[in-house]
mmCIF file of C-alpha atoms in Angstrom:
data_model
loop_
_atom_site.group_PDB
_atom_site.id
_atom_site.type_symbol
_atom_site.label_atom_id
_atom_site.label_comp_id
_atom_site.label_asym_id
_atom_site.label_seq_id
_atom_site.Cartn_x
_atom_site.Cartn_y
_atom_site.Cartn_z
ATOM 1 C CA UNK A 1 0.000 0.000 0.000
ATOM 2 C CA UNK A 2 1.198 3.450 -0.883
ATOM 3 C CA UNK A 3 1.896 5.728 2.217
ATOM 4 C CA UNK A 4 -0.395 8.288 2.854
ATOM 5 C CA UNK A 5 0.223 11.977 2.318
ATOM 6 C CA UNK A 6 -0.002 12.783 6.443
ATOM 7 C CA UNK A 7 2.182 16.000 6.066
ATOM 8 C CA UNK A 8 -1.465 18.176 5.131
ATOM 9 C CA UNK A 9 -4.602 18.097 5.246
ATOM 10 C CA UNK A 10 -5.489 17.986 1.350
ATOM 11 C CA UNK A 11 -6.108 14.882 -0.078
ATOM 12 C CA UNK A 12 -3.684 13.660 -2.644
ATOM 13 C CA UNK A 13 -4.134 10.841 -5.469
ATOM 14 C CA UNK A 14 -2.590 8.231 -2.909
ATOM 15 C CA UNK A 15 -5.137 8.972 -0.241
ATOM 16 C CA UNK A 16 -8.040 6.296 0.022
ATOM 17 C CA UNK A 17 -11.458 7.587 -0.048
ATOM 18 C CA UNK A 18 -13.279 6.671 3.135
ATOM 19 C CA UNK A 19 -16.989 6.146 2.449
ATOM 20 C CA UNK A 20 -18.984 6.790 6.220
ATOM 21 C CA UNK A 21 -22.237 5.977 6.757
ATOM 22 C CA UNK A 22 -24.130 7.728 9.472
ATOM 23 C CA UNK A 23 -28.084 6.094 9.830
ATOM 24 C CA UNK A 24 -30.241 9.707 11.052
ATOM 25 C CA UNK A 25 -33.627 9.649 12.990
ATOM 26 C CA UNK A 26 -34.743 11.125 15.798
ATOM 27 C CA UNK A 27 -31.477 12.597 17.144
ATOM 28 C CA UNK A 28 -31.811 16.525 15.958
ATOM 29 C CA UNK A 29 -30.184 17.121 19.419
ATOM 30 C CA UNK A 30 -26.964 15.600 18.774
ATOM 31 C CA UNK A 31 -26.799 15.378 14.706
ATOM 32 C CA UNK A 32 -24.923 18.564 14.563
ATOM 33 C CA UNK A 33 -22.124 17.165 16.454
ATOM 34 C CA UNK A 34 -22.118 14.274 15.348
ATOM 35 C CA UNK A 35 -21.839 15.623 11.203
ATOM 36 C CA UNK A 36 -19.332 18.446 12.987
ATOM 37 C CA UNK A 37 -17.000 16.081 14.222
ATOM 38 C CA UNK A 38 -16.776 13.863 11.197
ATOM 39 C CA UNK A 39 -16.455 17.202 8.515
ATOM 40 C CA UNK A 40 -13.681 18.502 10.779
ATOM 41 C CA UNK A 41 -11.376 15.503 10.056
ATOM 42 C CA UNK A 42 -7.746 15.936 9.481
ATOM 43 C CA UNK A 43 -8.060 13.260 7.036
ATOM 44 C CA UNK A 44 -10.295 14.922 4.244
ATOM 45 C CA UNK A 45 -10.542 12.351 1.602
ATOM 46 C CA UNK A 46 -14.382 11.416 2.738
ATOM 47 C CA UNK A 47 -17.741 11.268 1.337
ATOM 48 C CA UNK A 48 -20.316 11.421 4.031
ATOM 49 C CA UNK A 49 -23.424 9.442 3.266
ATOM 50 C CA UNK A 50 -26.577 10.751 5.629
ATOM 51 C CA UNK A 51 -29.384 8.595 5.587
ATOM 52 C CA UNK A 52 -32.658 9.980 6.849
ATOM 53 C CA UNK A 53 -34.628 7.487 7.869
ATOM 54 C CA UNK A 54 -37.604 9.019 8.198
ATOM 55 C CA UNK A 55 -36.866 11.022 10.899
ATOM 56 C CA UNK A 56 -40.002 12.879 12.297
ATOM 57 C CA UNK A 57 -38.423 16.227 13.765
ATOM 58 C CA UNK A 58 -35.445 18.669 12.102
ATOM 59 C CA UNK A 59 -33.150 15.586 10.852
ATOM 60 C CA UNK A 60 -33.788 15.548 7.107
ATOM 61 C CA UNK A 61 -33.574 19.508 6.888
ATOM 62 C CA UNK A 62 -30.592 19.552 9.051
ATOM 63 C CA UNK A 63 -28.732 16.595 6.689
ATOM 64 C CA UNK A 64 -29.645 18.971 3.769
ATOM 65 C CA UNK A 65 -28.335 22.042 4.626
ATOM 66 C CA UNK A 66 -25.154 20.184 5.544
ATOM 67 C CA UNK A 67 -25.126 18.603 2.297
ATOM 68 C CA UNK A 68 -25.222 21.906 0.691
ATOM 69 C CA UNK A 69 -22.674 23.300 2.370
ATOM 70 C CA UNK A 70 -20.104 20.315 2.106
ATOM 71 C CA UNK A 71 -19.525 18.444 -1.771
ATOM 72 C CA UNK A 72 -18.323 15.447 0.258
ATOM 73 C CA UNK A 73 -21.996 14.971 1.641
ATOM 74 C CA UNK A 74 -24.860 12.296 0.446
ATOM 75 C CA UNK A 75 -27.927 12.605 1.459
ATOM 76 C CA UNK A 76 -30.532 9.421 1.369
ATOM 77 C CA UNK A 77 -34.270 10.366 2.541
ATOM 78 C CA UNK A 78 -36.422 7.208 2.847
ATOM 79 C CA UNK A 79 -39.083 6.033 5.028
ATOM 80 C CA UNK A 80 -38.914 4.507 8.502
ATOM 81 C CA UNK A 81 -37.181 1.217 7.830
ATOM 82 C CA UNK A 82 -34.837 0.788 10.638
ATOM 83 C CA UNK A 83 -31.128 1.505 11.129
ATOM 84 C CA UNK A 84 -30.438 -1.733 9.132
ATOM 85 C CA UNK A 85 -31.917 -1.171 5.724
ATOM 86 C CA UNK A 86 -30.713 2.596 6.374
ATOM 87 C CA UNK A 87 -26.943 1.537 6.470
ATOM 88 C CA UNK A 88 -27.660 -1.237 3.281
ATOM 89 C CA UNK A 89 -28.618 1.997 1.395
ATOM 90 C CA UNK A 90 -25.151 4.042 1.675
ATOM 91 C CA UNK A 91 -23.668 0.091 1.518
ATOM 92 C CA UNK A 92 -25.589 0.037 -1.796
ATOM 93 C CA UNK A 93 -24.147 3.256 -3.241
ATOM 94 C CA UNK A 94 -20.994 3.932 -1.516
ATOM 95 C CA UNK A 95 -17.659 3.849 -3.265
ATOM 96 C CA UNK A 96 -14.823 4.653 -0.870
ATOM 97 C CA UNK A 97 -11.932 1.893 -0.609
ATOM 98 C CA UNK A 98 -12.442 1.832 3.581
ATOM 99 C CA UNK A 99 -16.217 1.820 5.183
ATOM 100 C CA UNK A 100 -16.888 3.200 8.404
ATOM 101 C CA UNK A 101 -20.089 3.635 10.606
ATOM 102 C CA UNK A 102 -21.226 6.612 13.013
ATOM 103 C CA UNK A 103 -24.245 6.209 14.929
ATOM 104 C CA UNK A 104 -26.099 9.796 14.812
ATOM 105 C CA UNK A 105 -25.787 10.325 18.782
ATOM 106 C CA UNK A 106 -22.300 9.719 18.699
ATOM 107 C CA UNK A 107 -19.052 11.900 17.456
ATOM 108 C CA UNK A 108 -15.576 11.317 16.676
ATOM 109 C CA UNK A 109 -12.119 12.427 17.556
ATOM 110 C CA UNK A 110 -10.364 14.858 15.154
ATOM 111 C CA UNK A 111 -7.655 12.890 14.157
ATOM 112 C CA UNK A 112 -9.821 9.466 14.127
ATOM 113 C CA UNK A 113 -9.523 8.499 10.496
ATOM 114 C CA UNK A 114 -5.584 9.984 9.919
ATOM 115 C CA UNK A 115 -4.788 7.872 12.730
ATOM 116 C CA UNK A 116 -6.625 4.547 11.798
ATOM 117 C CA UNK A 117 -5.315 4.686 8.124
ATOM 118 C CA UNK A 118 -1.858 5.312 8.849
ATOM 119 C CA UNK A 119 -2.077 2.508 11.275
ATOM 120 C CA UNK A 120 -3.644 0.278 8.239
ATOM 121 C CA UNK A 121 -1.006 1.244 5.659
ATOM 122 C CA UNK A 122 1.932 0.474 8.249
ATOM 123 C CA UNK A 123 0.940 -3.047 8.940
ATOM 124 C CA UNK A 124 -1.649 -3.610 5.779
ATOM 125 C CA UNK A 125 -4.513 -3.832 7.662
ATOM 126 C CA UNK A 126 -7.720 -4.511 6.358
ATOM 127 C CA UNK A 127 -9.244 -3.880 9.483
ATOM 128 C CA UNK A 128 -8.694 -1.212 12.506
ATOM 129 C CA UNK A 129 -10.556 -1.003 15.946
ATOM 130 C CA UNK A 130 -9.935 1.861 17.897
ATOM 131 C CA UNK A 131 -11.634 1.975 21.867
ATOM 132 C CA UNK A 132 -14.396 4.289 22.558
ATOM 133 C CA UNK A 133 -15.266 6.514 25.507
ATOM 134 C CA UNK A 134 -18.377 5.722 27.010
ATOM 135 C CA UNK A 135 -20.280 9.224 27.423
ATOM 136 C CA UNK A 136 -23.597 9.883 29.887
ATOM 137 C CA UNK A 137 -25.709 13.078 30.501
ATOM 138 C CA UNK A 138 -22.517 14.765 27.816
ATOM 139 C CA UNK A 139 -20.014 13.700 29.995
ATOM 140 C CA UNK A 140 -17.234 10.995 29.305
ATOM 141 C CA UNK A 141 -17.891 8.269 32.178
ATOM 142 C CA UNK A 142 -15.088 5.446 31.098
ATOM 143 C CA UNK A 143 -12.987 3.656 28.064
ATOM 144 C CA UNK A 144 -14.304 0.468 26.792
ATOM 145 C CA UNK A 145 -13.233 -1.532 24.191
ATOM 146 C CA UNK A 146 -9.934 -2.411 24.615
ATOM 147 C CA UNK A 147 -9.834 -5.501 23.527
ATOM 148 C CA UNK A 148 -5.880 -5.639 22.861
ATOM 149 C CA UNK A 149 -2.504 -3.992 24.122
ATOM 150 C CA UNK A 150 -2.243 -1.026 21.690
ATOM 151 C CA UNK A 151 -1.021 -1.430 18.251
ATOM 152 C CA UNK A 152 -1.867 -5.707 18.413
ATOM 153 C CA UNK A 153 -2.364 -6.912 14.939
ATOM 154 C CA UNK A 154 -3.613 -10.719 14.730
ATOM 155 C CA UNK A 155 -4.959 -12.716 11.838
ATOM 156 C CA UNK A 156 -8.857 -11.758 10.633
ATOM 157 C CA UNK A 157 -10.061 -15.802 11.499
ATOM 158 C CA UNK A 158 -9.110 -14.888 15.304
ATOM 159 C CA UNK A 159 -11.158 -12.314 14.937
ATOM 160 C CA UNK A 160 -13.918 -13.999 13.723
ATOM 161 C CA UNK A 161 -13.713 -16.221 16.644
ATOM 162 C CA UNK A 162 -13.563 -14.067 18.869
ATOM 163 C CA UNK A 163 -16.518 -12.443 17.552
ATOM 164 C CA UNK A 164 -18.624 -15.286 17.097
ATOM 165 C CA UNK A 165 -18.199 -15.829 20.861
ATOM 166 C CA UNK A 166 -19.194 -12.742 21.644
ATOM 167 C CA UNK A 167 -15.732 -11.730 23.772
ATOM 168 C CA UNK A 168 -15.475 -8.716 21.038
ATOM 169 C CA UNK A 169 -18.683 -7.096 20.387
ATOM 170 C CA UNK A 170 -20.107 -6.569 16.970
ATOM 171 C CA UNK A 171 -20.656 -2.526 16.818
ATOM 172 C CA UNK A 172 -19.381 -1.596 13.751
ATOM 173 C CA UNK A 173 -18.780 2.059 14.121
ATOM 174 C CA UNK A 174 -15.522 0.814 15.805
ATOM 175 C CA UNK A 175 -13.836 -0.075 12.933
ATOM 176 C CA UNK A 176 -13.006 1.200 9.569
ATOM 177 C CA UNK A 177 -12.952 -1.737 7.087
ATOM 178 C CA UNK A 178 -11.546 -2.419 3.522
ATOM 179 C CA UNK A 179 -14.168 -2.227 1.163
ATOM 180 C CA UNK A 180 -14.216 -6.291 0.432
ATOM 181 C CA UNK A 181 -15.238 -6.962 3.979
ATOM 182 C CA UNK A 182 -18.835 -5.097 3.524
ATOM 183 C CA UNK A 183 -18.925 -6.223 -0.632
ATOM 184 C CA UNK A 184 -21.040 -8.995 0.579
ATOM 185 C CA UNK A 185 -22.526 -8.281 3.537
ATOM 186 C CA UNK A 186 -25.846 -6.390 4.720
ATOM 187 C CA UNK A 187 -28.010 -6.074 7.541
ATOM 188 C CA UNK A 188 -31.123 -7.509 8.362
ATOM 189 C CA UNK A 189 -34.131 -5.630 8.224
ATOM 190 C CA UNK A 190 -36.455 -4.927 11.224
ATOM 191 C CA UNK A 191 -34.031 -5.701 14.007
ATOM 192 C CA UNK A 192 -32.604 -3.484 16.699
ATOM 193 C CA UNK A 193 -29.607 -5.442 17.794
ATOM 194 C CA UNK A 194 -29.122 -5.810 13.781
ATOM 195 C CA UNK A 195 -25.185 -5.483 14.428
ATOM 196 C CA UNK A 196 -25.167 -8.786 16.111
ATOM 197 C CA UNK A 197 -26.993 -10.303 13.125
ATOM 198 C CA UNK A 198 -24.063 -9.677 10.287
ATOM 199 C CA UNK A 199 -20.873 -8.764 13.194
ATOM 200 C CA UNK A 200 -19.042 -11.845 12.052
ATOM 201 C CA UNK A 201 -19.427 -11.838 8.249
ATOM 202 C CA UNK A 202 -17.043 -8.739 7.203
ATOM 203 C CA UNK A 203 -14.147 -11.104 8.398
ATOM 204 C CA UNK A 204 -15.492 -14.208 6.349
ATOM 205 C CA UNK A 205 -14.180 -12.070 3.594
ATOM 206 C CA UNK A 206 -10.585 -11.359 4.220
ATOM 207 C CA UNK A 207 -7.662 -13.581 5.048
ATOM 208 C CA UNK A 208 -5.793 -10.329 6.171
ATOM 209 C CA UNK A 209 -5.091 -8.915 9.509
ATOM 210 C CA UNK A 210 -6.521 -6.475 11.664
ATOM 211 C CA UNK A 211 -5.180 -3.901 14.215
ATOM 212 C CA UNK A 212 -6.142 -2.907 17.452
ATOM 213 C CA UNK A 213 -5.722 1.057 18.794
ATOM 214 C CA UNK A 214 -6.285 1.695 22.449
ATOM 215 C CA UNK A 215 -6.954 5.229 21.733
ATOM 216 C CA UNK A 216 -10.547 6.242 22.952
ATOM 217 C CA UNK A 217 -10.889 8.209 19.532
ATOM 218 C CA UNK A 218 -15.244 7.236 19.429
ATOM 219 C CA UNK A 219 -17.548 9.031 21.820
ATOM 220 C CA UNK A 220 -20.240 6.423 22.216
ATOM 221 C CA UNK A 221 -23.503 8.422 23.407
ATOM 222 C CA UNK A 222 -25.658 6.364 26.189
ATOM 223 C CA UNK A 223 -28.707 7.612 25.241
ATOM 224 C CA UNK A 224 -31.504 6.001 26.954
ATOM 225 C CA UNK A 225 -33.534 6.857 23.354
ATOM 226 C CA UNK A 226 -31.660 5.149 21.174
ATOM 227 C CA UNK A 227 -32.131 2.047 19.630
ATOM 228 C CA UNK A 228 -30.027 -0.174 21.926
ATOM 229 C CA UNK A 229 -30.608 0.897 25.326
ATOM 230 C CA UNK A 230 -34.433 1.564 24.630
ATOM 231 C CA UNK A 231 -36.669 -0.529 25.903
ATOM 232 C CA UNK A 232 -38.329 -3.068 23.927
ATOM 233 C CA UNK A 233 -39.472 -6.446 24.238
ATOM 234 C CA UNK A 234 -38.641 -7.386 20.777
ATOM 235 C CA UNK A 235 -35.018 -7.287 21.441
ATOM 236 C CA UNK A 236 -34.888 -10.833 23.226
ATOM 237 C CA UNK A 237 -35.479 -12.159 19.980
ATOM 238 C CA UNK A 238 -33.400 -10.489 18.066
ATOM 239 C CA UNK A 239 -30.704 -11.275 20.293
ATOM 240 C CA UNK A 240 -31.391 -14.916 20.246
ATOM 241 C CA UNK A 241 -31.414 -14.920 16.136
ATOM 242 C CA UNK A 242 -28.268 -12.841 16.334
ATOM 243 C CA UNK A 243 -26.655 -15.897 18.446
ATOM 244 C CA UNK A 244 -28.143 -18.444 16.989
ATOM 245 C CA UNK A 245 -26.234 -17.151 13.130
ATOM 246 C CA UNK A 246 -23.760 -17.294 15.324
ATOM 247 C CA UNK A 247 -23.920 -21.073 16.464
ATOM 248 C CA UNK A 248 -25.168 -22.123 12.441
ATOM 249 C CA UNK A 249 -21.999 -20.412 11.616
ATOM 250 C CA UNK A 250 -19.715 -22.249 13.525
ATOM 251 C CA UNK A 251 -21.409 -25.857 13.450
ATOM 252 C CA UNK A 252 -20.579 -25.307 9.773
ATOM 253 C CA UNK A 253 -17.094 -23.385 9.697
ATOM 254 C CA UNK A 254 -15.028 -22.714 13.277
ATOM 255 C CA UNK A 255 -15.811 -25.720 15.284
ATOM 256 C CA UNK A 256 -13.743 -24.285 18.245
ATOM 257 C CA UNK A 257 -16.119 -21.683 18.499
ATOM 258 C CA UNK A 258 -18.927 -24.351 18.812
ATOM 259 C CA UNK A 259 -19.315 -24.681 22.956
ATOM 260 C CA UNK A 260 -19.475 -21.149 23.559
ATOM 261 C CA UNK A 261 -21.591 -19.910 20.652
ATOM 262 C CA UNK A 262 -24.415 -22.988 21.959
ATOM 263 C CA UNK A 263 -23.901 -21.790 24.917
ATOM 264 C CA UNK A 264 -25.090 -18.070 24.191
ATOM 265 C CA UNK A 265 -27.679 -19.181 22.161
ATOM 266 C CA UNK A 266 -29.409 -21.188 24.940
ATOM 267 C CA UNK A 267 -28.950 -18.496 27.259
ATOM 268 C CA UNK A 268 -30.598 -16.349 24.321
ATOM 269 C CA UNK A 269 -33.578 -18.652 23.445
ATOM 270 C CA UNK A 270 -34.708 -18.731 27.425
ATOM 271 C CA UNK A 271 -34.507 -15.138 27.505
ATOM 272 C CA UNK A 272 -36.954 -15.114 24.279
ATOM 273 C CA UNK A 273 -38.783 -17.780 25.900
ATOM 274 C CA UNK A 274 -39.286 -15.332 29.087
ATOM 275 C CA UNK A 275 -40.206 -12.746 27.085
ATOM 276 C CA UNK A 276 -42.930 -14.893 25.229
ATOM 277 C CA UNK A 277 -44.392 -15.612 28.262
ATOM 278 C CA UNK A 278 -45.279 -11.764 29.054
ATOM 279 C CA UNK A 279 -45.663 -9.948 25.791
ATOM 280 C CA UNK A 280 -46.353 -12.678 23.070
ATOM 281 C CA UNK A 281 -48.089 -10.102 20.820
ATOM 282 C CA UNK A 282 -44.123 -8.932 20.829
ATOM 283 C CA UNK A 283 -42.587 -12.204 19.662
ATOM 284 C CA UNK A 284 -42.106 -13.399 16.430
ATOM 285 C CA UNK A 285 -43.751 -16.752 16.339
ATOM 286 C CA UNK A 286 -41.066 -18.318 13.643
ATOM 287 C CA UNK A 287 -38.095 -17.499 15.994
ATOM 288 C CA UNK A 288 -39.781 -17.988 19.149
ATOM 289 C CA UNK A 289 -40.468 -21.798 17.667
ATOM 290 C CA UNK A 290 -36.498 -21.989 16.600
ATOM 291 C CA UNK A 291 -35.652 -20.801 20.058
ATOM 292 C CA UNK A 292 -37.801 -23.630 21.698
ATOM 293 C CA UNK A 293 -36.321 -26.071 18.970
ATOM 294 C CA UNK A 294 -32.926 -25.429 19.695
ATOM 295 C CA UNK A 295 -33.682 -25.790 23.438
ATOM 296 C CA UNK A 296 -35.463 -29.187 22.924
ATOM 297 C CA UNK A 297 -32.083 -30.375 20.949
ATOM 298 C CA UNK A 298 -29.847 -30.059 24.192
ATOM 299 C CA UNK A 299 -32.708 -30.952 26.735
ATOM 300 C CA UNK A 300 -29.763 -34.184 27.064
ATOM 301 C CA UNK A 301 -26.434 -32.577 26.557
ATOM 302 C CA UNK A 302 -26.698 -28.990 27.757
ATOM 303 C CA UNK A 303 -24.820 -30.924 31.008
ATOM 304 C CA UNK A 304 -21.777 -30.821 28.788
ATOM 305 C CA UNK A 305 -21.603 -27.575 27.116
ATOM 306 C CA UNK A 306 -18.661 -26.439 28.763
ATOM 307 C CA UNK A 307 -19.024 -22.894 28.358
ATOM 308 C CA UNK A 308 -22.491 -22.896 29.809
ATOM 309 C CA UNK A 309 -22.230 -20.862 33.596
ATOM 310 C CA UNK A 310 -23.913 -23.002 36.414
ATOM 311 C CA UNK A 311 -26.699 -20.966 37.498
ATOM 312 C CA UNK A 312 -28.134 -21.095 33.840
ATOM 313 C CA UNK A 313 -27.269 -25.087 33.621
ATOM 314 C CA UNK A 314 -29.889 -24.188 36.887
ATOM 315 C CA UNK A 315 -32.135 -22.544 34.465
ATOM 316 C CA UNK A 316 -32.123 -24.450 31.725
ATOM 317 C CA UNK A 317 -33.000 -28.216 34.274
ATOM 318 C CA UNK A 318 -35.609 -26.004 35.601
ATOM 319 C CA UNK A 319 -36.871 -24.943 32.072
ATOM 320 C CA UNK A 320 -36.848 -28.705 31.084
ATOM 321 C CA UNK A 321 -38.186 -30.489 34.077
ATOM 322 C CA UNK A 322 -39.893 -27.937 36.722
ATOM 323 C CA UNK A 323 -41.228 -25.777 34.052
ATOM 324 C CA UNK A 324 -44.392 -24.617 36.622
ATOM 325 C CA UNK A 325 -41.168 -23.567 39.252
ATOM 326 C CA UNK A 326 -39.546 -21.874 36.224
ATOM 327 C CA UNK A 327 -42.455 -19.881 34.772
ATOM 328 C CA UNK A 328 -42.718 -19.154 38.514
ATOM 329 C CA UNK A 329 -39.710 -17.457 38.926
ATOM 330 C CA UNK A 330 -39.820 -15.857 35.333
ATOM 331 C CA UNK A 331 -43.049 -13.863 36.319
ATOM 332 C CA UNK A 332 -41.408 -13.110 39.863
ATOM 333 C CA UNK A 333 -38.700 -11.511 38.664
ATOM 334 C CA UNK A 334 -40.597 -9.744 35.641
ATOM 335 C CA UNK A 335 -42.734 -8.474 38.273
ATOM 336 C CA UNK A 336 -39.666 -7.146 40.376
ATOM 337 C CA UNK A 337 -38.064 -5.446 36.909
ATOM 338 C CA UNK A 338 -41.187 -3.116 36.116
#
């Protein structure tokens, strides 16, 4: 890879264009800082792809005024399909050689991009993480992600393990990503944990590395509004599909990832399970019925999933045997949550 031209902040012909793909509703409050932070770059070589998902207040005005003030900016206005289907659309149209991912409530550090791609060019990356700091009532609280000693690079399958058994999480917006990794891949529509869905598939498509920065160079909003701390009792099952691509996956292609990924889908399906039992006009009845399915699979073995913790081996002989005592519980504790 060609070094990159870090002595300005023009880009020049050796520069990769980075294509980033902020999904917009519903966060007029914060979208200014958000499109601020990532306009302000040192690395300028962008386009900026807005998509207004049907945003009910100031959003889609606010993403075109931007857009006519900065060349670099895209603007996609559709209707209310979910942050999925709104990232598929820049996905669909994009044409930078790296992909990255803001969430609208969120910002970035100045130098975010100059310091992830000169990072990638040193090693030849096709993947960089950076950490994030973890920000409440618009103040930083703590660092998370730091899921390596800084500057690790190890080999993309690793990755994908470690994915697949959940000990890195899925978020995409902290990475930036050769363009191959997302060629193929797209989220599902009409999920809110849709990350968890697709987190594993951009490394299915390299044989490269990828780095790790312990720089906090994301701001990662908590916003009680926003689509994954929100409450909604949909999300059990999305969760349990999410980990149960996870345990197809690896029955079929990383069988050292097998015990662990079971073992968060189980945990996943009696979660749905719970959450069929008090709002079943929430539930999809297709998942809810692979959820039970998988659970009826390892009513013998779930004994010897290693990776399974003890109190939910509890569960889960409960679940089979005692289900009256396990229902029980379920609605006591629902009943101590609300």
């Amino acid at each position: 890879m060609n070094k990159m031209n870090l002595d300005n902040h023009n880009p020049c012909p050796q520069d990769p264009l980075v294509s980033v793909i902020i999904p917009v509703y519903k966060v007029e409050a914060y979208l200014d800082q958000c499109i601020q932070s990532v306009r302000s770059q040192t690395y300028t070589n962008l386009e900026i792809w807005l998509i207004d998902d049907g945003s009910p207040d100031r959003c889609p005005e606010m993403c075109d005024r931007y857009a006519a003030q900065d060349p670099r900016i895209h603007v996609i206005h559709q209707e209310n399909q979910g942050q999925g289907v709104a990232r598929n659309a820049a996905l669909d149209r994009c044409t930078g050689a790296w992909i990255a991912f803001v969430d609208s409530d969120d910002w970035i550090d100045p130098d975010t991009y100059m310091t992830m791609l000169a990072f990638a060019a040193e090693k030849d990356l096709d993947c960089v993480y950076c950490a994030a700091r973890v920000v409440r009532e618009g103040e930083d609280q703590e660092i998370r992600f730091r899921e390596y000693p800084d500057r690790t690079v190890k080999p993309a399958r690793e990755i994908l393990r470690r994915v697949l058994e959940d000990e890195i999480g899925g978020q995409p917006w902290k990475a930036i990503y050769k363009r191959k990794c997302w060629e193929k891949v797209r989220f599902p529509a009409g999920m809110k944990y849709e990350d968890l869905a697709v987190s594993w598939l951009p490394f299915t498509y390299t044989t490269g590395s990828v780095g790790f920065l312990e720089e906090p160079l994301y701001h990662y909003r908590m916003n009680p509004k926003g689509s994954s701390l929100g409450v909604n009792p949909k999300k059990n099952g999305d969760i349990f599909w999410g980990r149960y691509c996870h345990y197809v996956y690896a029955c079929e292609h990383m069988p050292e990832a097998v015990d662990m990924c079971l073992a968060k889908c189980l945990g996943a399906a009696l979660l749905m399970y719970d959450s069929a039992l008090f709002h079943p006009e929430k539930i999809d009845d297709e998942r809810l019925a692979c959820a039970q399915n998988i659970l009826d699979e390892n009513k013998k073995n779930f004994w010897n999933v290693k990776s399974i913790p003890l109190q939910r081996k509890v569960r889960l002989f409960l679940y089979f045997w005692l289900r009256p005592i396990y229902n029980s519980i379920a609605h006591y504790k629902e009943k101590r949550s609300v």
